[in-house]
XYZ file of C-alpha atoms in Angstrom:
515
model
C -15.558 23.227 -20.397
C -15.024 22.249 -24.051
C -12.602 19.428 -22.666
C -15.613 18.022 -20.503
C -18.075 18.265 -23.608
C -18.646 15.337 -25.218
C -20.686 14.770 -28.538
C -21.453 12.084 -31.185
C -18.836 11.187 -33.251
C -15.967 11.576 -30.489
C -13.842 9.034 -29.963
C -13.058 8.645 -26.094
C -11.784 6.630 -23.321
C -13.888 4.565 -20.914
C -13.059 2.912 -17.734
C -14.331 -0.329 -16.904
C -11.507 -1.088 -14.580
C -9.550 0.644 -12.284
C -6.382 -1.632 -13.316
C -6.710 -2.662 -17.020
C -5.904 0.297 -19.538
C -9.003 2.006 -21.492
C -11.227 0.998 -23.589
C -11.118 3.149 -27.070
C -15.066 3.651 -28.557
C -16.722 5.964 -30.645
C -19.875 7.453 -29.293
C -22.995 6.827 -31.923
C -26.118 8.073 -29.293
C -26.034 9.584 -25.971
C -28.997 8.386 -24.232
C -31.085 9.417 -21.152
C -32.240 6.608 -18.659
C -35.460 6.878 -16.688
C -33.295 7.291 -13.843
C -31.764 10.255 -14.871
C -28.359 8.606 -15.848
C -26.618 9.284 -18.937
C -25.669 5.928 -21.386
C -23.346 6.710 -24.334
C -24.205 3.856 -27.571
C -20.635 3.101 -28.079
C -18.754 1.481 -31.656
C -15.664 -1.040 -30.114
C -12.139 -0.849 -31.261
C -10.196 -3.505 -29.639
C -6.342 -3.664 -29.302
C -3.784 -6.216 -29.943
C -3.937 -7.473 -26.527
C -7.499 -7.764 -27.374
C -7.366 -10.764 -30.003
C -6.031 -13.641 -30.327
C -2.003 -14.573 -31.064
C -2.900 -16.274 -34.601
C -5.418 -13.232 -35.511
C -1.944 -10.967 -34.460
C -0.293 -13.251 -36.878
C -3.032 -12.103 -39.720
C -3.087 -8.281 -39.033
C 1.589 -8.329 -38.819
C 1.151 -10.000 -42.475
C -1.441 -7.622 -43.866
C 0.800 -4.818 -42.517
C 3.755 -6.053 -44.116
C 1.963 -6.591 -47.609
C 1.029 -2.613 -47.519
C 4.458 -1.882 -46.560
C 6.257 -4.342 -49.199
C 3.345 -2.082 -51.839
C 4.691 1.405 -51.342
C 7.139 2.924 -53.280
C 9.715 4.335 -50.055
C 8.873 1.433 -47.621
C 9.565 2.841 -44.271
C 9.243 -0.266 -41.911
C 13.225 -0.704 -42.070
C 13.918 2.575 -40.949
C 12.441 2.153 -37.337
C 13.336 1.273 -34.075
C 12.575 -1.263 -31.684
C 11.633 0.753 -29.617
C 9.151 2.549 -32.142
C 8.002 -0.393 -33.188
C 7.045 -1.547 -29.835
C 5.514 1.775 -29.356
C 3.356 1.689 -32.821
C 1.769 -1.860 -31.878
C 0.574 0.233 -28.368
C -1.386 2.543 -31.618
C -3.136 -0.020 -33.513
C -6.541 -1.079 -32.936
C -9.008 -3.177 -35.091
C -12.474 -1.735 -35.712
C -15.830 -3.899 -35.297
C -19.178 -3.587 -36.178
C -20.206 -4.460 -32.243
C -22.071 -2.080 -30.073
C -22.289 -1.507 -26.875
C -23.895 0.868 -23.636
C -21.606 1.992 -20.908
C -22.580 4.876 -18.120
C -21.250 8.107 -19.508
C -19.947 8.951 -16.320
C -17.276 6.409 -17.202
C -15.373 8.535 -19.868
C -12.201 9.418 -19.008
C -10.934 11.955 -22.052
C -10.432 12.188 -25.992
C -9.093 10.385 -28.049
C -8.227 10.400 -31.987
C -8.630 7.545 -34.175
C -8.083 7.391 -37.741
C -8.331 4.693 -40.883
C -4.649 4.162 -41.221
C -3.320 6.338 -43.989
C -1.320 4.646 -46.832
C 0.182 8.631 -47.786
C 1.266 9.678 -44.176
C 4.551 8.662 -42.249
C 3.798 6.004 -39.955
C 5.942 7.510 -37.439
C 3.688 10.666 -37.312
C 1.109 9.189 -35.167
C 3.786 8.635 -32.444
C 4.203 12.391 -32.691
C 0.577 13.018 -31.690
C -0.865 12.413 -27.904
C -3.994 10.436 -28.199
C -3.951 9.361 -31.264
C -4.309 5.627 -32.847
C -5.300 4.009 -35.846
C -6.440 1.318 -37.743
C -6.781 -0.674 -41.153
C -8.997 -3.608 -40.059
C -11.974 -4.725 -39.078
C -11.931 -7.460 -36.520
C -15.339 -9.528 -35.992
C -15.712 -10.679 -32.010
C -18.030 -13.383 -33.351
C -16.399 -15.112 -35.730
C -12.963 -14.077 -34.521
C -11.853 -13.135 -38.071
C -9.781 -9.892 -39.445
C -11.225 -7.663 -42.827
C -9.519 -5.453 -44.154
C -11.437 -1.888 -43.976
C -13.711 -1.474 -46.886
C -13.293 1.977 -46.676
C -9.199 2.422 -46.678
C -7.826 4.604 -49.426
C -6.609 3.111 -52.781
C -3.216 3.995 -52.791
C -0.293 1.887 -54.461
C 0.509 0.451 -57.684
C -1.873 -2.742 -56.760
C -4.612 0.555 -57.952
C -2.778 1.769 -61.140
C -4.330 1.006 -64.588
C -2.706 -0.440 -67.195
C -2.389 1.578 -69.641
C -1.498 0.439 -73.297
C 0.521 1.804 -76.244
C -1.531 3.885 -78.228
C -1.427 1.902 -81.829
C 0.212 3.693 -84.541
C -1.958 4.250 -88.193
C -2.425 1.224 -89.818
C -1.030 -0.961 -87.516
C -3.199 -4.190 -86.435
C -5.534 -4.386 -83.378
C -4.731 -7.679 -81.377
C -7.131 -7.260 -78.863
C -10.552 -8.889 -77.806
C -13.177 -6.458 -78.919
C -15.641 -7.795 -76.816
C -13.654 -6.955 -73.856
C -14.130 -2.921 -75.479
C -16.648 -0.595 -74.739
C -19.366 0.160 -76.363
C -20.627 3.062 -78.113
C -24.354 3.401 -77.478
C -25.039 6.707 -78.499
C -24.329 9.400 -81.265
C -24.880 12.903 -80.013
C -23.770 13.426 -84.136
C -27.066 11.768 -85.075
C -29.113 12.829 -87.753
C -32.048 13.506 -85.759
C -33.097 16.903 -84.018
C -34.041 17.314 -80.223
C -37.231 17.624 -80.739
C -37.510 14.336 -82.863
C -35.939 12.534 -80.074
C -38.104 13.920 -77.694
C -41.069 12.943 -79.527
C -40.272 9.488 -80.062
C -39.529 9.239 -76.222
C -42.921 10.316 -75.554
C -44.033 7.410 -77.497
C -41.926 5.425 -75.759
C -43.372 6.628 -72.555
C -46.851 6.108 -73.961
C -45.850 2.265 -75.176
C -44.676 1.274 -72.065
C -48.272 2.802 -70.193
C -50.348 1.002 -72.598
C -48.297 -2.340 -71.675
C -48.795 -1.948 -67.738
C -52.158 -1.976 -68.388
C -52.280 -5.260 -70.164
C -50.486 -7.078 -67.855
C -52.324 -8.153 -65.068
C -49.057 -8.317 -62.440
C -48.548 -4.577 -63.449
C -51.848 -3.735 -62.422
C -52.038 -5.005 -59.321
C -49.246 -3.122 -58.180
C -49.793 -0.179 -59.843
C -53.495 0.119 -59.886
C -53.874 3.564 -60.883
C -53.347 5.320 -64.582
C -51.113 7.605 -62.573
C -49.006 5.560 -60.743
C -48.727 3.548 -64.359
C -47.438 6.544 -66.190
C -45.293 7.454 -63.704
C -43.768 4.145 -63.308
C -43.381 4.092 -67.187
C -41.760 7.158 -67.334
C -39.119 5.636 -65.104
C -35.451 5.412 -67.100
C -35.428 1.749 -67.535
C -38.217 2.937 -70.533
C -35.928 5.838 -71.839
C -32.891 4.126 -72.271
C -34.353 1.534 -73.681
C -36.321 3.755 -76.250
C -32.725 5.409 -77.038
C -30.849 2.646 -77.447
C -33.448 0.966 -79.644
C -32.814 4.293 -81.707
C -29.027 3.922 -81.631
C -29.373 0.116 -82.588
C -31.447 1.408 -86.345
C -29.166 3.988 -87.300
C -31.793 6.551 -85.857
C -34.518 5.300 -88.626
C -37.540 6.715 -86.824
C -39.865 4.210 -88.473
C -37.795 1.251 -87.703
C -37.388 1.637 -84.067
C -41.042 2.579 -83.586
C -42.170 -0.646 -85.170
C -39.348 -1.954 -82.639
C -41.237 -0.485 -80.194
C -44.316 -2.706 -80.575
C -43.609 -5.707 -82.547
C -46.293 -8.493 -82.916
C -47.008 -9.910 -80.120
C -48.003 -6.590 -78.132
C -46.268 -3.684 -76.725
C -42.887 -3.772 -75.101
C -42.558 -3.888 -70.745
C -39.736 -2.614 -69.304
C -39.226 -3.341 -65.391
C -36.480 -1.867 -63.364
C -36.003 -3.202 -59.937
C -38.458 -0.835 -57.598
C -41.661 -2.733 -59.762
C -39.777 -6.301 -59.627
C -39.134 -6.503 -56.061
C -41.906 -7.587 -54.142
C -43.071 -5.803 -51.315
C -41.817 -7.606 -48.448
C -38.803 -7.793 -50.026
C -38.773 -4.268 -50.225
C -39.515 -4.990 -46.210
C -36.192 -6.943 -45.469
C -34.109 -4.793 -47.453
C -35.504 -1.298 -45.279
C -34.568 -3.785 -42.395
C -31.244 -4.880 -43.495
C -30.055 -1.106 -44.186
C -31.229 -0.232 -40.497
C -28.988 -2.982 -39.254
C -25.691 -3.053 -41.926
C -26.492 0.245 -43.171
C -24.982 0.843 -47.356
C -22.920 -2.719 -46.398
C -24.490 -4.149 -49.456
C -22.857 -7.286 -49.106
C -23.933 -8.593 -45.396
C -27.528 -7.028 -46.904
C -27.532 -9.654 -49.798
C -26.132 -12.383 -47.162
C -28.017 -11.930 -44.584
C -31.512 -10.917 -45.931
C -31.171 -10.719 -49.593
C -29.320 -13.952 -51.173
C -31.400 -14.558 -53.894
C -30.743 -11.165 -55.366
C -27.447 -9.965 -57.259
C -25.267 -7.589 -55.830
C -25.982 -5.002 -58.509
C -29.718 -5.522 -58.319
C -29.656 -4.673 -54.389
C -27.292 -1.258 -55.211
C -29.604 -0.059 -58.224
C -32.437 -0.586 -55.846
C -31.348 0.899 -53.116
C -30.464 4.535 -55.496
C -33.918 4.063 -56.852
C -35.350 3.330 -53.046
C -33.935 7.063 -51.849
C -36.183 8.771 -54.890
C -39.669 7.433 -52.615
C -41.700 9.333 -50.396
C -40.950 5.689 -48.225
C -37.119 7.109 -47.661
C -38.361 11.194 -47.118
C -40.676 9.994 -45.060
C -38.171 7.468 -42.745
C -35.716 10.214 -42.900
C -37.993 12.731 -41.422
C -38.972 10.314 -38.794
C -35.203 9.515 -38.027
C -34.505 13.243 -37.683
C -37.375 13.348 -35.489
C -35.861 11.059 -33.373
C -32.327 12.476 -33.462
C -33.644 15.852 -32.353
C -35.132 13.866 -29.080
C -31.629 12.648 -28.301
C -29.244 14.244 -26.350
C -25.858 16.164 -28.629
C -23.700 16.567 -26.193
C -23.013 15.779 -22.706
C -20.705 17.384 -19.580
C -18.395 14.694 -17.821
C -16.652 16.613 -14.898
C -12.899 15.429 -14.942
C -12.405 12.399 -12.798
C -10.023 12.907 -9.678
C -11.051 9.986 -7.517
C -7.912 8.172 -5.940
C -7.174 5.104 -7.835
C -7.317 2.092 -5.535
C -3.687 0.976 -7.721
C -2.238 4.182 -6.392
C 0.676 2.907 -3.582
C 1.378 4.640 -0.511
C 4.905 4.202 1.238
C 5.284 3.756 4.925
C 7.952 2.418 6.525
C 9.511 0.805 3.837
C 6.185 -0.865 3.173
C 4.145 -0.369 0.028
C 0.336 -0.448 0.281
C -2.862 0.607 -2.088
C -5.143 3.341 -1.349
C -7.639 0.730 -0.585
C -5.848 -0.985 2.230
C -5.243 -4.281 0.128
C -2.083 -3.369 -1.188
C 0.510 -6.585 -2.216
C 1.887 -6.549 1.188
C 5.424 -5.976 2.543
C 7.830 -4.303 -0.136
C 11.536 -4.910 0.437
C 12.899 -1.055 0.157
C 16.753 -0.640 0.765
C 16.311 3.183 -1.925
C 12.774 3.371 -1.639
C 11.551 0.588 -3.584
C 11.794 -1.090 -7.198
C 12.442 0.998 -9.968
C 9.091 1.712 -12.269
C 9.192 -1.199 -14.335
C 8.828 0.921 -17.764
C 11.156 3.553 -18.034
C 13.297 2.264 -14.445
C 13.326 5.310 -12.181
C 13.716 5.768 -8.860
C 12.035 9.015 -8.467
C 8.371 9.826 -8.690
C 5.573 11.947 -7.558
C 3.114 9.060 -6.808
C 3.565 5.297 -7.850
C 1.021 2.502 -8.597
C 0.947 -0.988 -8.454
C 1.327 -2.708 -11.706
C 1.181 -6.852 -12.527
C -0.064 -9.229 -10.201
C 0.135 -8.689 -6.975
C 2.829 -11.534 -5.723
C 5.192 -9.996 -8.164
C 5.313 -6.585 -6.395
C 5.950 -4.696 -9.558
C 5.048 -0.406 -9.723
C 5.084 2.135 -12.186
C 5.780 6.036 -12.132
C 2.540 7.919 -12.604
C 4.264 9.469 -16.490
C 4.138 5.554 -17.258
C 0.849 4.507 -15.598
C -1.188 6.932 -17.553
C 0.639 5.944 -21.007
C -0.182 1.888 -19.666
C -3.753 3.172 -18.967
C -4.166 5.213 -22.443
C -2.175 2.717 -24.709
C -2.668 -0.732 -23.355
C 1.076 -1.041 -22.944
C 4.804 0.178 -21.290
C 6.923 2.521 -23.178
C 9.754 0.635 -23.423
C 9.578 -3.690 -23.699
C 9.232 -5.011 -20.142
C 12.122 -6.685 -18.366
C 10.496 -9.634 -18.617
C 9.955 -9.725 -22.147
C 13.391 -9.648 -23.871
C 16.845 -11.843 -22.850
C 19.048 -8.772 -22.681
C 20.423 -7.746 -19.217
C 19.771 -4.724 -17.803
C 21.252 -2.830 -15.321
C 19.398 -0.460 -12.909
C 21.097 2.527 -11.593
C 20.912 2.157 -8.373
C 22.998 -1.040 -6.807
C 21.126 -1.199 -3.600
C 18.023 -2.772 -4.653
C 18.421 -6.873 -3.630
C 15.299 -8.210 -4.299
C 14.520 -10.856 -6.788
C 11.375 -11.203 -8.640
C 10.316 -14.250 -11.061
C 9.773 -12.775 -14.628
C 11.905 -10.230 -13.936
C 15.630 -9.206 -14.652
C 17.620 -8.447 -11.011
C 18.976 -4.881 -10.571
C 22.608 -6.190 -11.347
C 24.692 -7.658 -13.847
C 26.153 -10.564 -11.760
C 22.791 -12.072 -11.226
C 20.664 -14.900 -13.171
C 18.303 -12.966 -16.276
C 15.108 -15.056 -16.332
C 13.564 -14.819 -19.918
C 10.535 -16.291 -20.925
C 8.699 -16.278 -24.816
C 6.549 -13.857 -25.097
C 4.399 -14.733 -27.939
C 0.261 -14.009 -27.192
C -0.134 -10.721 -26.346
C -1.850 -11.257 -23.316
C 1.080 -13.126 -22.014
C 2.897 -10.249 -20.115
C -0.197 -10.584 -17.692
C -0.229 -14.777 -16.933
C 0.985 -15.324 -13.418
C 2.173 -18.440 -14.823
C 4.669 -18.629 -17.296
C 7.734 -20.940 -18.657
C 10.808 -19.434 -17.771
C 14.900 -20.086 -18.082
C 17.569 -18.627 -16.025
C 20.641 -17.839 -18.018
C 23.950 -17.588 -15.571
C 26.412 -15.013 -16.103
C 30.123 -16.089 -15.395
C 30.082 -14.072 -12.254
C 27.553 -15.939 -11.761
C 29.029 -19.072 -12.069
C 31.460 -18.247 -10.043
C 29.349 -17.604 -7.098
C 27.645 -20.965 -6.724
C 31.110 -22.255 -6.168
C 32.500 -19.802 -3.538
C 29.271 -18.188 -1.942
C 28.253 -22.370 -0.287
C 28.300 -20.722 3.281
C 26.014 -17.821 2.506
C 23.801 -18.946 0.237
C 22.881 -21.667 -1.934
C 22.095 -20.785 -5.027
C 20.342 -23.088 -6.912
C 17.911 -23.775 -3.795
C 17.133 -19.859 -3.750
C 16.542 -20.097 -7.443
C 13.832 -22.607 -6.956
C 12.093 -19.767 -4.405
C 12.191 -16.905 -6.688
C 9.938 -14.805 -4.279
C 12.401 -14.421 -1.074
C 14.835 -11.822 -1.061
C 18.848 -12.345 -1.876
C 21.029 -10.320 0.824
C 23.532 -9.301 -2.145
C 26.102 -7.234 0.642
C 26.561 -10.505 2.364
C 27.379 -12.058 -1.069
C 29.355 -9.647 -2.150
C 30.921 -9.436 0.849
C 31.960 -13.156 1.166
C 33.249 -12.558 -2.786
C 35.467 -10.192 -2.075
C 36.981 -11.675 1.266
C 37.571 -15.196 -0.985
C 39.146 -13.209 -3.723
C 41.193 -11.130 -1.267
C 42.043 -14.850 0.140
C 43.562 -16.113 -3.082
């Protein structure tokens, strides 16, 4: 039951097709239609295959600038093979939302901003799990880094300097120093200070009520005190202190010079109120992304005059009140929801009869040349499976074991590089396999490898794509003493039609046996 649960906040797989692997989202809202149906508000997280082969380009680069950071760079000690499988773990996070029918979850899933502190390797060792370190944008099709990944490296150190020794000189720019702005060895008691603040407080009343802007907005003696008893008026009553060597008389003649009493504003009285409008509007849309706020809504405002605002904003009855109302609403929604486990047939599933291979849904790829029942599964290349689906385009008649199909499905990818994606040969262990595929390496060593770049990483799934075919010297060989048979070069140019290899090897070994 707790494995059929789902909540907000889980990350899980959906199914939007029955042949392309999963999509990874994070459920925000589980909603309940006025049909009765069940909608999950989803977060995306796309995968490399996802994005685009220069954006891949971007996200290798940023990877290899963290790695080149850390102290015990790790990146040298893996494999290939790990690599390959660590690309199938990365995903890019983006701010894009979406609603898909709950019933379309297909499991759990872990995701996790990538950490700079952990072994790389270590998400391999857990099922489910991927991560990430940037944000990718589906509009503008750009890459940020995550504003929220952990500071970790020397790139975060301080610098720290030699402390001077007595007497020797100071070179540096004392402007560049801090500050002291207050003595808590001052001359003056607590109750002194307090006094003087409550003049302060006092001062900055009387001045609200001379200026006419401060009236109309706060309109009331209350609302005027209160507004005045804000901390923009204390600190500047104590530093005014600090600044006259804590001379009571001098900073209270500071306090209202000649031409009338000093106003102090902080930001909640000099923001207007449909300003204070937008900005409630941009935090429902960005949320504390104080950046896109000033952007988007804001861009006549400073950066640090949105933040203070915003810390001053969540001391109103505006924000209690909005958070009550948003609680409200949360208790309406649903918290969790029960997905029974999925156990339809999948229409990619293949069924073997009589050495022919066809989907559960009758429109299989059609006749499947099967001298050891079938091709090998084109990820890990056995023979032997409990059930077998249909993997690639159809013409190409390629098929996975169900171990490999669910890690395609989960992962986006096969666990080992694809035949057709690296100019190695490879040798299947069975001999009796003779067909030929284009794309795709034959089962033996004495045939043609086709290889083919690989660069976007959508390429492994273009029907069409720029191949060579690289002869071995048996192969060689062959065109010259296999004419009767065969013709080689015209069966290259109809990659789709099977090669009787026994009648080839046969004729090779009677010419050899010949000579």
């Amino acid at each position: 039951m707790a494995a059929n649960m789902y909540r907000v906040g889980d990350y899980v797989f959906f199914e939007n097709s029955s042949s392309n692997p999963y999509l990874i989202r994070r459920i925000e809202e589980l909603n309940k239609t006025a049909s009765g149906n069940v909608e999950a508000k989803v977060v995306c997280f796309y995968r490399r295959r996802d994005i685009s082969h220069s954006l891949i380009q971007l996200a290798d680069k940023h990877a290899k600038e963290l790695e080149e950071e850390k102290e015990s760079p790790t990146e040298t000690e893996l494999t290939e093979k790990q690599k390959h499988q660590l690309r199938h773990r990365e995903l890019f996070l983006s701010r894009q939302y979406e609603s898909l029918p709950a019933t379309h979850i297909r499991g759990k899933c872990s995701v996790a901003l990538l950490n700079e502190t952990e072994a790389v390797l270590s998400y391999l060792d857990k099922e489910d799990t991927f991560f990430y370190s940037l944000v990718y944008d589906p509009t503008q099709k750009t890459l940020l880094a995550d504003k929220g990944e952990i500071r970790v490296g020397p790139r975060f150190q301080a610098d720290v300097p030699e402390m001077l020794q007595e007497g020797e000189a100071d070179d540096r720019d004392q402007s560049k120093l801090e500050e002291k702005l207050w003595d808590p060895e001052c001359p003056l008691t607590n109750k002194q200070i307090d006094q003087f603040l409550v003049v302060a407080r006092a001062v900055g009343t009387f001045a609200r009520a001379l200026d006419c802007s401060s009236s109309v907005r706060q309109p009331s003696l209350h609302m005027s005190a209160a507004a005045a008893s804000r901390d923009i008026t204390l600190f500047h009553a104590m530093d005014t202190l600090h600044r006259h060597n804590y001379d009571l008389s001098s900073a209270l003649s500071v306090l209202v010079p000649a031409g009338g009493p000093v106003l102090c504003r902080d930001e909640m009285e000099e923001w207007s109120a449909s300003e204070a409008a937008m900005f409630e509007e941009a935090l429902e849309k960005y949320g504390k992304d104080f950046n896109d706020i000033r952007q988007d809504f804001l861009p006549w405002k400073s950066l640090t005059s949105i933040i203070e605002y915003y810390y001053m904003w969540k001391t109103t009855d505006r924000y209690v009140q909005q958070k009550r109302l948003k609680a409200a609403e949360a208790e309406s929604k649903l918290k969790q929801v029960y997905i029974p486990t999925y156990n339809k047939p999948n229409p990619n599933q293949i069924s073997m009869t009589n050495g022919k291979m066809a989907t559960v849904n009758g429109a299989g790829p059609g006749s499947y040349h099967a001298a050891g029942g079938g091709r090998a599964c084109e990820s890990c290349y056995t023979m032997q499976s409990a059930q077998w689906y249909s993997w690639g385009p159809p013409n190409m008649q390629c098929r996975l074991c169900v171990s490999c199909w669910m890690y395609w499905k989960k992962y986006g990818g096969l666990k080992m590089p694809s035949r057709a994606e690296g100019p190695e040969e490879r040798t299947s262990p069975s001999p009796a396999s003779n067909s030929r595929s284009r794309g795709h390496a034959p089962r033996q060593s004495n045939h043609m490898v086709p290889m083919r770049n690989s660069g976007s990483p959508k390429s492994s799934m273009k029907t069409k794509q720029a191949f060579l075919l690289q002869a071995t010297r048996l192969t060689k060989l062959a065109r010259h003493m296999c004419r009767d048979i065969i013709r080689l070069r015209r069966a290259a140019r109809r990659p789709f039609v099977p090669i009787n290899c026994g009648a080839i090897k046969a004729e090779c070994k009677s010419s050899f046996n010949s000579s």
